[in-house]
PDB file of C-alpha atoms and ligand atoms in Angstrom:
ATOM      1  CA  MET A  11      -0.104  -0.002   0.145  1.00  0.00           C
ATOM      2  CA  ARG A  12       1.403   3.510  -0.782  1.00  0.00           C
ATOM      3  CA  HIS A  13       0.245   7.065   0.566  1.00  0.00           C
ATOM      4  CA  LEU A  14       0.727  10.670  -1.216  1.00  0.00           C
ATOM      5  CA  MET A  15       2.540  13.038   1.244  1.00  0.00           C
ATOM      6  CA  SER A  16       4.850  14.562  -1.001  1.00  0.00           C
ATOM      7  CA  PRO A  17       5.177  15.065  -4.742  1.00  0.00           C
ATOM      8  CA  LEU A  18       8.574  13.192  -4.283  1.00  0.00           C
ATOM      9  CA  ASP A  19       6.792  10.182  -3.138  1.00  0.00           C
ATOM     10  CA  PHE A  20       6.330   9.406  -7.003  1.00  0.00           C
ATOM     11  CA  SER A  21       9.483   9.080  -9.014  1.00  0.00           C
ATOM     12  CA  VAL A  22       9.796  10.628 -12.367  1.00  0.00           C
ATOM     13  CA  ASP A  23       8.392   7.941 -14.473  1.00  0.00           C
ATOM     14  CA  GLU A  24       5.612   6.960 -12.048  1.00  0.00           C
ATOM     15  CA  LEU A  25       4.419  10.903 -12.347  1.00  0.00           C
ATOM     16  CA  ASP A  26       4.835  10.756 -16.221  1.00  0.00           C
ATOM     17  CA  ASP A  27       2.528   7.708 -16.160  1.00  0.00           C
ATOM     18  CA  LEU A  28      -0.120   9.465 -13.481  1.00  0.00           C
ATOM     19  CA  LEU A  29       0.027  12.816 -15.976  1.00  0.00           C
ATOM     20  CA  THR A  30      -0.478  10.530 -18.849  1.00  0.00           C
ATOM     21  CA  LEU A  31      -3.466   8.560 -17.429  1.00  0.00           C
ATOM     22  CA  ALA A  32      -4.958  11.479 -16.227  1.00  0.00           C
ATOM     23  CA  ASN A  33      -4.677  13.178 -20.171  1.00  0.00           C
ATOM     24  CA  ASP A  34      -6.616   9.837 -21.187  1.00  0.00           C
ATOM     25  CA  ILE A  35      -9.088  10.397 -18.426  1.00  0.00           C
ATOM     26  CA  GLU A  36      -9.580  14.087 -19.799  1.00  0.00           C
ATOM     27  CA  HIS A  37      -9.945  12.709 -23.298  1.00  0.00           C
ATOM     28  CA  TYR A  38     -12.196   9.315 -22.434  1.00  0.00           C
ATOM     29  CA  PRO A  39     -14.159   9.921 -19.435  1.00  0.00           C
ATOM     30  CA  GLU A  40     -16.473   7.177 -20.252  1.00  0.00           C
ATOM     31  CA  LYS A  41     -13.764   4.698 -20.310  1.00  0.00           C
ATOM     32  CA  TYR A  42     -13.286   4.979 -16.212  1.00  0.00           C
ATOM     33  CA  ALA A  43     -16.936   6.088 -15.598  1.00  0.00           C
ATOM     34  CA  HIS A  44     -17.348   2.363 -13.460  1.00  0.00           C
ATOM     35  CA  ALA A  45     -13.585   2.107 -12.338  1.00  0.00           C
ATOM     36  CA  CYS A  46     -14.252   2.736  -8.904  1.00  0.00           C
ATOM     37  CA  ASP A  47     -17.541   0.918  -8.797  1.00  0.00           C
ATOM     38  CA  GLY A  48     -18.469  -0.070  -4.707  1.00  0.00           C
ATOM     39  CA  LYS A  49     -15.342   1.871  -3.496  1.00  0.00           C
ATOM     40  CA  LYS A  50     -15.599   4.886  -1.039  1.00  0.00           C
ATOM     41  CA  LEU A  51     -13.141   7.991  -0.741  1.00  0.00           C
ATOM     42  CA  ALA A  52     -13.191   9.357   2.724  1.00  0.00           C
ATOM     43  CA  THR A  53     -12.382  13.269   2.681  1.00  0.00           C
ATOM     44  CA  CYS A  54     -11.551  14.497   6.228  1.00  0.00           C
ATOM     45  CA  PHE A  55     -10.925  18.162   6.084  1.00  0.00           C
ATOM     46  CA  TYR A  56      -9.834  20.158   9.448  1.00  0.00           C
ATOM     47  CA  GLU A  57      -9.442  23.174   7.381  1.00  0.00           C
ATOM     48  CA  PRO A  58     -11.687  24.791   4.888  1.00  0.00           C
ATOM     49  CA  SER A  59     -11.652  24.161   1.267  1.00  0.00           C
ATOM     50  CA  THR A  60     -13.539  24.645  -1.694  1.00  0.00           C
ATOM     51  CA  ARG A  61     -11.368  23.167  -4.811  1.00  0.00           C
ATOM     52  CA  THR A  62      -9.392  19.939  -3.007  1.00  0.00           C
ATOM     53  CA  ARG A  63     -12.466  18.683  -1.149  1.00  0.00           C
ATOM     54  CA  LEU A  64     -14.888  19.287  -3.900  1.00  0.00           C
ATOM     55  CA  SER A  65     -12.659  17.908  -6.803  1.00  0.00           C
ATOM     56  CA  PHE A  66     -11.594  15.083  -4.833  1.00  0.00           C
ATOM     57  CA  GLU A  67     -15.225  14.052  -4.450  1.00  0.00           C
ATOM     58  CA  ALA A  68     -16.192  14.729  -8.178  1.00  0.00           C
ATOM     59  CA  ALA A  69     -12.997  12.678  -8.920  1.00  0.00           C
ATOM     60  CA  MET A  70     -14.483   9.683  -7.086  1.00  0.00           C
ATOM     61  CA  LEU A  71     -18.164  10.109  -7.914  1.00  0.00           C
ATOM     62  CA  ASN A  72     -16.848  10.105 -11.783  1.00  0.00           C
ATOM     63  CA  LEU A  73     -15.058   7.205 -11.370  1.00  0.00           C
ATOM     64  CA  GLY A  74     -18.189   5.401 -10.142  1.00  0.00           C
ATOM     65  CA  GLY A  75     -17.273   5.593  -6.316  1.00  0.00           C
ATOM     66  CA  SER A  76     -18.970   7.324  -3.394  1.00  0.00           C
ATOM     67  CA  VAL A  77     -17.753   9.528  -0.888  1.00  0.00           C
ATOM     68  CA  LEU A  78     -18.424  10.393   2.927  1.00  0.00           C
ATOM     69  CA  GLY A  79     -16.341  12.656   5.096  1.00  0.00           C
ATOM     70  CA  PHE A  80     -16.518  16.128   6.860  1.00  0.00           C
ATOM     71  CA  SER A  81     -15.452  19.499   6.056  1.00  0.00           C
ATOM     72  CA  SER A  82     -14.303  21.169   9.186  1.00  0.00           C
ATOM     73  CA  ALA A  83     -12.735  20.121  12.357  1.00  0.00           C
ATOM     74  CA  ASP A  84     -16.020  21.362  14.201  1.00  0.00           C
ATOM     75  CA  SER A  85     -18.163  18.678  12.966  1.00  0.00           C
ATOM     76  CA  SER A  86     -15.847  15.812  13.426  1.00  0.00           C
ATOM     77  CA  SER A  87     -14.979  14.378  16.894  1.00  0.00           C
ATOM     78  CA  ALA A  88     -11.804  16.465  16.547  1.00  0.00           C
ATOM     79  CA  ALA A  89     -14.030  18.797  18.577  1.00  0.00           C
ATOM     80  CA  LYS A  90     -14.278  16.435  21.166  1.00  0.00           C
ATOM     81  CA  GLY A  91     -10.423  16.057  21.349  1.00  0.00           C
ATOM     82  CA  GLU A  92     -10.099  13.031  19.178  1.00  0.00           C
ATOM     83  CA  SER A  93      -6.547  12.398  17.974  1.00  0.00           C
ATOM     84  CA  VAL A  94      -5.962  12.212  13.730  1.00  0.00           C
ATOM     85  CA  SER A  95      -4.500   8.705  14.557  1.00  0.00           C
ATOM     86  CA  ASP A  96      -7.454   7.590  16.253  1.00  0.00           C
ATOM     87  CA  THR A  97      -9.963   9.084  13.643  1.00  0.00           C
ATOM     88  CA  ILE A  98      -7.821   7.457  10.251  1.00  0.00           C
ATOM     89  CA  ARG A  99      -7.923   3.898  12.531  1.00  0.00           C
ATOM     90  CA  VAL A 100     -11.839   4.399  12.348  1.00  0.00           C
ATOM     91  CA  ILE A 101     -12.166   5.904   8.676  1.00  0.00           C
ATOM     92  CA  SER A 102     -10.222   2.958   7.695  1.00  0.00           C
ATOM     93  CA  CYS A 103     -13.432   0.658   9.037  1.00  0.00           C
ATOM     94  CA  TYR A 104     -15.554   2.768   6.337  1.00  0.00           C
ATOM     95  CA  ALA A 105     -13.735   3.817   3.324  1.00  0.00           C
ATOM     96  CA  ASP A 106     -11.023   2.669   0.846  1.00  0.00           C
ATOM     97  CA  ILE A 107      -8.979   5.562   0.202  1.00  0.00           C
ATOM     98  CA  CYS A 108      -8.694   8.904   2.413  1.00  0.00           C
ATOM     99  CA  ALA A 109      -7.804  12.419   1.574  1.00  0.00           C
ATOM    100  CA  ILE A 110      -7.085  14.734   4.737  1.00  0.00           C
ATOM    101  CA  ARG A 111      -6.333  18.093   4.964  1.00  0.00           C
ATOM    102  CA  HIS A 112      -5.076  19.814   8.458  1.00  0.00           C
ATOM    103  CA  PRO A 113      -3.749  22.998   9.746  1.00  0.00           C
ATOM    104  CA  LYS A 114      -0.750  21.129  11.126  1.00  0.00           C
ATOM    105  CA  GLU A 115       2.308  20.160   9.549  1.00  0.00           C
ATOM    106  CA  GLY A 116       3.017  16.149   9.586  1.00  0.00           C
ATOM    107  CA  ALA A 117      -0.570  15.361  10.415  1.00  0.00           C
ATOM    108  CA  ALA A 118      -1.315  13.668   7.105  1.00  0.00           C
ATOM    109  CA  LEU A 119       1.905  11.622   7.988  1.00  0.00           C
ATOM    110  CA  VAL A 120       0.645  10.655  11.102  1.00  0.00           C
ATOM    111  CA  ALA A 121      -2.391   9.592   9.686  1.00  0.00           C
ATOM    112  CA  SER A 122      -0.693   7.555   7.253  1.00  0.00           C
ATOM    113  CA  LEU A 123       1.210   5.413   9.740  1.00  0.00           C
ATOM    114  CA  LYS A 124      -1.656   4.503  11.571  1.00  0.00           C
ATOM    115  CA  SER A 125      -4.083   4.128   8.581  1.00  0.00           C
ATOM    116  CA  PHE A 126      -5.021   0.590   6.900  1.00  0.00           C
ATOM    117  CA  ILE A 127      -6.195   2.464   3.687  1.00  0.00           C
ATOM    118  CA  PRO A 128      -3.966   4.889   1.480  1.00  0.00           C
ATOM    119  CA  VAL A 129      -4.010   8.383   2.706  1.00  0.00           C
ATOM    120  CA  ILE A 130      -3.602  11.461   0.285  1.00  0.00           C
ATOM    121  CA  ASN A 131      -2.372  14.531   1.650  1.00  0.00           C
ATOM    122  CA  ALA A 132      -4.473  17.147   1.049  1.00  0.00           C
ATOM    123  CA  GLY A 133      -2.621  20.041   2.396  1.00  0.00           C
ATOM    124  CA  ASP A 134      -0.757  20.149   5.819  1.00  0.00           C
ATOM    125  CA  GLY A 135      -0.398  23.434   7.179  1.00  0.00           C
ATOM    126  CA  GLY A 136       2.246  25.624   5.671  1.00  0.00           C
ATOM    127  CA  HIS A 137       4.365  22.251   4.733  1.00  0.00           C
ATOM    128  CA  GLN A 138       3.023  20.565   1.464  1.00  0.00           C
ATOM    129  CA  HIS A 139       0.122  20.040  -1.015  1.00  0.00           C
ATOM    130  CA  PRO A 140       1.058  17.261  -3.364  1.00  0.00           C
ATOM    131  CA  THR A 141      -1.962  16.834  -5.181  1.00  0.00           C
ATOM    132  CA  GLN A 142      -1.887  20.905  -6.061  1.00  0.00           C
ATOM    133  CA  THR A 143       1.312  20.233  -7.455  1.00  0.00           C
ATOM    134  CA  LEU A 144      -0.208  17.242  -9.476  1.00  0.00           C
ATOM    135  CA  THR A 145      -2.544  19.597 -10.769  1.00  0.00           C
ATOM    136  CA  ASP A 146       0.125  22.350 -11.686  1.00  0.00           C
ATOM    137  CA  LEU A 147       2.296  19.828 -13.362  1.00  0.00           C
ATOM    138  CA  LEU A 148      -0.692  18.370 -15.399  1.00  0.00           C
ATOM    139  CA  THR A 149      -1.472  21.980 -16.432  1.00  0.00           C
ATOM    140  CA  ILE A 150       1.683  22.866 -17.369  1.00  0.00           C
ATOM    141  CA  ARG A 151       2.528  19.856 -19.197  1.00  0.00           C
ATOM    142  CA  SER A 152      -0.863  19.875 -20.989  1.00  0.00           C
ATOM    143  CA  LEU A 153      -0.417  23.481 -22.287  1.00  0.00           C
ATOM    144  CA  LYS A 154       3.001  24.013 -22.834  1.00  0.00           C
ATOM    145  CA  GLY A 155       3.823  20.220 -23.802  1.00  0.00           C
ATOM    146  CA  ARG A 156       6.856  19.958 -21.433  1.00  0.00           C
ATOM    147  CA  LEU A 157       8.247  20.147 -18.011  1.00  0.00           C
ATOM    148  CA  SER A 158      11.602  20.892 -18.792  1.00  0.00           C
ATOM    149  CA  ASN A 159      13.557  23.735 -20.410  1.00  0.00           C
ATOM    150  CA  LEU A 160      11.085  26.579 -18.230  1.00  0.00           C
ATOM    151  CA  THR A 161      11.618  29.506 -16.354  1.00  0.00           C
ATOM    152  CA  ILE A 162       9.384  29.768 -13.804  1.00  0.00           C
ATOM    153  CA  GLY A 163       7.925  32.855 -11.548  1.00  0.00           C
ATOM    154  CA  LEU A 164       6.532  32.081  -8.100  1.00  0.00           C
ATOM    155  CA  CYS A 165       5.050  35.509  -6.712  1.00  0.00           C
ATOM    156  CA  GLY A 166       3.341  36.008  -3.469  1.00  0.00           C
ATOM    157  CA  ASP A 167       3.830  34.596   0.201  1.00  0.00           C
ATOM    158  CA  LEU A 168       6.616  32.104  -0.504  1.00  0.00           C
ATOM    159  CA  LYS A 169       6.922  31.816   3.113  1.00  0.00           C
ATOM    160  CA  PHE A 170       3.613  30.313   4.133  1.00  0.00           C
ATOM    161  CA  GLY A 171       2.267  29.014   0.677  1.00  0.00           C
ATOM    162  CA  ARG A 172       2.392  25.693   0.749  1.00  0.00           C
ATOM    163  CA  THR A 173       1.800  24.857  -3.010  1.00  0.00           C
ATOM    164  CA  ALA A 174       4.762  27.104  -4.027  1.00  0.00           C
ATOM    165  CA  HIS A 175       7.038  24.574  -1.628  1.00  0.00           C
ATOM    166  CA  SER A 176       5.330  21.395  -3.222  1.00  0.00           C
ATOM    167  CA  LEU A 177       5.941  22.952  -6.757  1.00  0.00           C
ATOM    168  CA  ILE A 178       9.238  23.592  -6.349  1.00  0.00           C
ATOM    169  CA  HIS A 179      10.199  20.086  -5.128  1.00  0.00           C
ATOM    170  CA  ALA A 180       8.573  18.647  -7.862  1.00  0.00           C
ATOM    171  CA  LEU A 181       9.946  20.531 -10.605  1.00  0.00           C
ATOM    172  CA  ILE A 182      13.664  20.744  -9.554  1.00  0.00           C
ATOM    173  CA  ARG A 183      13.785  16.850 -10.916  1.00  0.00           C
ATOM    174  CA  TYR A 184      13.516  18.392 -14.658  1.00  0.00           C
ATOM    175  CA  ALA A 185      16.053  19.432 -16.821  1.00  0.00           C
ATOM    176  CA  ASN A 186      17.066  23.104 -17.018  1.00  0.00           C
ATOM    177  CA  VAL A 187      14.263  24.631 -15.052  1.00  0.00           C
ATOM    178  CA  LYS A 188      14.922  27.968 -13.619  1.00  0.00           C
ATOM    179  CA  PHE A 189      13.432  29.832 -11.136  1.00  0.00           C
ATOM    180  CA  VAL A 190      12.704  33.501 -10.017  1.00  0.00           C
ATOM    181  CA  LEU A 191      11.402  33.750  -6.739  1.00  0.00           C
ATOM    182  CA  ILE A 192       9.067  36.958  -6.465  1.00  0.00           C
ATOM    183  CA  SER A 193       8.105  37.723  -2.738  1.00  0.00           C
ATOM    184  CA  PRO A 194       8.360  40.789  -0.563  1.00  0.00           C
ATOM    185  CA  GLU A 195      11.384  40.629   2.043  1.00  0.00           C
ATOM    186  CA  GLU A 196       9.081  38.932   4.898  1.00  0.00           C
ATOM    187  CA  LEU A 197       7.665  36.367   2.735  1.00  0.00           C
ATOM    188  CA  ARG A 198      10.677  35.074   0.860  1.00  0.00           C
ATOM    189  CA  ILE A 199      11.289  31.306   0.548  1.00  0.00           C
ATOM    190  CA  PRO A 200      11.970  29.332   3.921  1.00  0.00           C
ATOM    191  CA  ASP A 201      15.773  28.732   4.230  1.00  0.00           C
ATOM    192  CA  TYR A 202      15.059  24.971   3.972  1.00  0.00           C
ATOM    193  CA  ILE A 203      13.793  25.352   0.353  1.00  0.00           C
ATOM    194  CA  ARG A 204      16.592  27.696  -0.349  1.00  0.00           C
ATOM    195  CA  GLU A 205      19.207  25.767   1.269  1.00  0.00           C
ATOM    196  CA  ASP A 206      18.481  21.969   1.154  1.00  0.00           C
ATOM    197  CA  VAL A 207      16.174  22.079  -2.245  1.00  0.00           C
ATOM    198  CA  LEU A 208      17.561  24.496  -4.686  1.00  0.00           C
ATOM    199  CA  ILE A 209      20.996  25.229  -3.662  1.00  0.00           C
ATOM    200  CA  LYS A 210      21.811  21.704  -2.870  1.00  0.00           C
ATOM    201  CA  ASN A 211      20.638  20.388  -6.211  1.00  0.00           C
ATOM    202  CA  ASN A 212      22.224  23.353  -8.124  1.00  0.00           C
ATOM    203  CA  VAL A 213      18.836  24.617  -9.438  1.00  0.00           C
ATOM    204  CA  PRO A 214      19.306  28.246 -10.877  1.00  0.00           C
ATOM    205  CA  PHE A 215      17.082  30.679  -9.144  1.00  0.00           C
ATOM    206  CA  THR A 216      17.075  34.375  -8.329  1.00  0.00           C
ATOM    207  CA  GLU A 217      15.271  36.246  -5.652  1.00  0.00           C
ATOM    208  CA  LEU A 218      13.612  39.532  -6.459  1.00  0.00           C
ATOM    209  CA  GLU A 219      10.892  41.961  -4.983  1.00  0.00           C
ATOM    210  CA  ARG A 220       9.420  43.874  -7.936  1.00  0.00           C
ATOM    211  CA  LEU A 221       6.755  41.521 -10.187  1.00  0.00           C
ATOM    212  CA  GLU A 222       7.649  43.787 -13.315  1.00  0.00           C
ATOM    213  CA  ASP A 223      11.510  42.820 -13.166  1.00  0.00           C
ATOM    214  CA  ALA A 224      10.673  39.245 -13.461  1.00  0.00           C
ATOM    215  CA  ILE A 225       7.818  39.195 -15.808  1.00  0.00           C
ATOM    216  CA  PRO A 226       9.688  39.594 -19.341  1.00  0.00           C
ATOM    217  CA  SER A 227      11.768  36.353 -18.655  1.00  0.00           C
ATOM    218  CA  LEU A 228       9.210  33.752 -17.350  1.00  0.00           C
ATOM    219  CA  ASP A 229       7.587  30.746 -19.212  1.00  0.00           C
ATOM    220  CA  ILE A 230       5.136  30.250 -16.318  1.00  0.00           C
ATOM    221  CA  LEU A 231       3.876  32.820 -13.779  1.00  0.00           C
ATOM    222  CA  TYR A 232       2.302  30.990 -10.642  1.00  0.00           C
ATOM    223  CA  MET A 233       0.616  33.435  -8.400  1.00  0.00           C
ATOM    224  CA  THR A 234      -0.286  32.967  -4.914  1.00  0.00           C
ATOM    225  CA  ARG A 235      -2.586  34.722  -2.545  1.00  0.00           C
ATOM    226  CA  VAL A 236      -1.168  35.940   1.016  1.00  0.00           C
ATOM    227  CA  GLN A 237      -1.882  33.112   3.318  1.00  0.00           C
ATOM    228  CA  LYS A 238      -4.167  35.122   5.848  1.00  0.00           C
ATOM    229  CA  GLU A 239      -4.796  32.007   8.081  1.00  0.00           C
ATOM    230  CA  ARG A 240      -1.042  31.491   8.976  1.00  0.00           C
ATOM    231  CA  PHE A 241      -0.302  35.129  10.013  1.00  0.00           C
ATOM    232  CA  PHE A 242       0.296  35.672  13.905  1.00  0.00           C
ATOM    233  CA  ASN A 243      -1.639  39.046  13.468  1.00  0.00           C
ATOM    234  CA  GLU A 244      -3.875  40.921  11.152  1.00  0.00           C
ATOM    235  CA  GLU A 245      -1.883  43.953  11.161  1.00  0.00           C
ATOM    236  CA  ASP A 246       0.968  42.315   9.010  1.00  0.00           C
ATOM    237  CA  TYR A 247      -1.548  40.608   6.893  1.00  0.00           C
ATOM    238  CA  VAL A 248      -3.009  43.783   5.986  1.00  0.00           C
ATOM    239  CA  ARG A 249       0.142  45.521   5.087  1.00  0.00           C
ATOM    240  CA  MET A 250       0.989  42.329   2.790  1.00  0.00           C
ATOM    241  CA  LYS A 251      -2.016  41.532   1.228  1.00  0.00           C
ATOM    242  CA  ASP A 252      -1.990  43.828  -1.491  1.00  0.00           C
ATOM    243  CA  PHE A 253       1.828  43.800  -2.037  1.00  0.00           C
ATOM    244  CA  TYR A 254       1.186  42.200  -5.815  1.00  0.00           C
ATOM    245  CA  ILE A 255      -1.686  42.861  -8.110  1.00  0.00           C
ATOM    246  CA  LEU A 256      -1.390  41.450 -11.327  1.00  0.00           C
ATOM    247  CA  THR A 257      -2.685  44.031 -13.917  1.00  0.00           C
ATOM    248  CA  LYS A 258      -3.154  44.299 -17.531  1.00  0.00           C
ATOM    249  CA  ASP A 259      -0.600  47.184 -17.506  1.00  0.00           C
ATOM    250  CA  LYS A 260       1.739  44.714 -16.192  1.00  0.00           C
ATOM    251  CA  LEU A 261       0.820  41.782 -18.364  1.00  0.00           C
ATOM    252  CA  LYS A 262       2.206  43.902 -21.143  1.00  0.00           C
ATOM    253  CA  LEU A 263       5.657  43.077 -20.229  1.00  0.00           C
ATOM    254  CA  ALA A 264       5.074  39.301 -20.342  1.00  0.00           C
ATOM    255  CA  LYS A 265       5.960  36.597 -23.215  1.00  0.00           C
ATOM    256  CA  GLU A 266       2.584  36.098 -25.515  1.00  0.00           C
ATOM    257  CA  ASP A 267       2.842  32.699 -24.537  1.00  0.00           C
ATOM    258  CA  MET A 268       3.313  32.961 -20.773  1.00  0.00           C
ATOM    259  CA  LEU A 269       1.082  31.180 -18.812  1.00  0.00           C
ATOM    260  CA  ILE A 270      -0.446  32.353 -15.469  1.00  0.00           C
ATOM    261  CA  LEU A 271      -1.506  29.790 -12.954  1.00  0.00           C
ATOM    262  CA  HIS A 272      -2.920  30.431  -9.790  1.00  0.00           C
ATOM    263  CA  PRO A 273      -3.762  27.574  -7.149  1.00  0.00           C
ATOM    264  CA  LEU A 274      -6.684  29.466  -5.902  1.00  0.00           C
ATOM    265  CA  PRO A 275      -8.442  30.841  -4.072  1.00  0.00           C
ATOM    266  CA  ARG A 276      -7.520  34.512  -5.280  1.00  0.00           C
ATOM    267  CA  VAL A 277      -8.140  37.504  -3.089  1.00  0.00           C
ATOM    268  CA  ASN A 278      -6.927  40.516  -4.899  1.00  0.00           C
ATOM    269  CA  GLU A 279      -3.665  39.342  -6.553  1.00  0.00           C
ATOM    270  CA  ILE A 280      -4.865  38.858  -9.825  1.00  0.00           C
ATOM    271  CA  SER A 281      -7.189  41.836 -11.469  1.00  0.00           C
ATOM    272  CA  VAL A 282     -10.284  40.265 -13.056  1.00  0.00           C
ATOM    273  CA  GLU A 283      -9.467  42.025 -15.708  1.00  0.00           C
ATOM    274  CA  ILE A 284      -7.068  39.127 -16.720  1.00  0.00           C
ATOM    275  CA  ASP A 285      -9.318  36.542 -16.561  1.00  0.00           C
ATOM    276  CA  ASP A 286     -10.368  36.700 -20.373  1.00  0.00           C
ATOM    277  CA  ASP A 287      -6.592  36.825 -21.309  1.00  0.00           C
ATOM    278  CA  PRO A 288      -5.715  33.718 -23.180  1.00  0.00           C
ATOM    279  CA  ARG A 289      -2.717  33.285 -20.660  1.00  0.00           C
ATOM    280  CA  ALA A 290      -4.996  32.900 -17.599  1.00  0.00           C
ATOM    281  CA  VAL A 291      -5.257  29.441 -17.600  1.00  0.00           C
ATOM    282  CA  TYR A 292      -6.325  29.174 -13.760  1.00  0.00           C
ATOM    283  CA  PHE A 293      -9.695  28.079 -14.089  1.00  0.00           C
ATOM    284  CA  LYS A 294      -8.574  25.544 -16.633  1.00  0.00           C
ATOM    285  CA  GLN A 295      -6.247  24.294 -13.660  1.00  0.00           C
ATOM    286  CA  ALA A 296      -8.858  23.922 -11.449  1.00  0.00           C
ATOM    287  CA  GLN A 297     -10.509  21.429 -14.105  1.00  0.00           C
ATOM    288  CA  TYR A 298      -7.442  19.576 -14.643  1.00  0.00           C
ATOM    289  CA  GLY A 299      -7.394  18.714 -10.989  1.00  0.00           C
ATOM    290  CA  VAL A 300     -10.276  16.483 -11.325  1.00  0.00           C
ATOM    291  CA  TYR A 301      -8.692  14.456 -13.871  1.00  0.00           C
ATOM    292  CA  VAL A 302      -5.439  14.219 -12.080  1.00  0.00           C
ATOM    293  CA  ARG A 303      -7.235  13.573  -8.980  1.00  0.00           C
ATOM    294  CA  MET A 304      -9.229  10.691 -10.759  1.00  0.00           C
ATOM    295  CA  ALA A 305      -5.662   9.460 -11.905  1.00  0.00           C
ATOM    296  CA  LEU A 306      -4.355   9.479  -8.439  1.00  0.00           C
ATOM    297  CA  ILE A 307      -7.125   7.411  -6.478  1.00  0.00           C
ATOM    298  CA  LEU A 308      -7.194   4.934  -9.336  1.00  0.00           C
ATOM    299  CA  THR A 309      -3.153   4.693  -8.731  1.00  0.00           C
ATOM    300  CA  LEU A 310      -3.365   4.441  -5.278  1.00  0.00           C
ATOM    301  CA  LEU A 311      -6.022   2.018  -5.402  1.00  0.00           C
ATOM    302  CA  LYS A 312      -4.397  -0.233  -7.860  1.00  0.00           C
ATOM    303  CA  TRP A 313      -1.419  -0.551  -5.482  1.00  0.00           C
ATOM    304  CA  ARG A 314      -3.239  -1.379  -2.293  1.00  0.00           C
TER     305      ARG A 314
HETATM  306  N1   CP B   7      -5.897  25.378  -4.155  1.00  0.00           N
HETATM  307  C1   CP B   7      -6.623  24.823  -2.874  1.00  0.00           C
HETATM  308  O1   CP B   7      -6.082  24.112  -2.342  1.00  0.00           O
HETATM  309  O2   CP B   7      -7.920  25.396  -2.911  1.00  0.00           O
HETATM  310  P1   CP B   7      -8.993  25.243  -1.767  1.00  0.00           P
HETATM  311  O3   CP B   7      -8.283  25.794  -0.329  1.00  0.00           O
HETATM  312  O4   CP B   7     -10.139  25.442  -1.917  1.00  0.00           O
HETATM  313  O5   CP B   7      -8.983  23.623  -1.805  1.00  0.00           O
END
């Protein structure tokens, strides 16, 4: 049995197979309509979510399976003090596979150690969000045709933004990938990613504060929101929240074929006037999230 805690849990070849399966699901959904008949997915969400929880549920329903779960800690027995370890042992009696989101880093890993069913990390605090990364990789590979030879700008809250951390981990395994890390000083990428992931693996990167300075060189611009829920005080959040706003004027500096991704939810960091630009693919990205989660459920259940 295998779990998914980090995008690195899959080798590059396994990832390639998973993304190819996701594209097959995209083009031939009817082939997979009964692939999970009789199977159940549990979604255990201790933190709010729209895309991740609902795309997991849509994925399992599209595969012919069914879903059960909870969407907040308050509506589960966590509110009475039940541990994640005990909860997953119980969920193992009810479901065949589980996606878990939790505000604490490492909570999904703790669950996986006690689980009798495959556990998928659907976001653990400011740490990792591997299924968002699978979504991002599928979006880039499908729309750009490659995951190598890319200059990728990550912009916004690079300190707390777990989607950016997971994406860097995943993309360093492809040839000739360069990163431009665009953030205010206070929201720079954590040292462990700079030192242990980028420098240790000789991955080229630059750190900038001005989005305008970065945009002209980028093949992909990955915007992120400032993670309000991870700030210790409201004042700091308010000071940072509108640091970056991608507007039509700034987009004039970009390549004609640069893609704009965003894991969503968006707050204010991409002006809605951009939404109709063909380079803005963040809503398409959310759709790819369903295909890749269908592929992931099939893959993990196959290994069970
Ligand atoms: N991208 C993402 O994780 O969105 P949700 O928080 O809505 O699940």
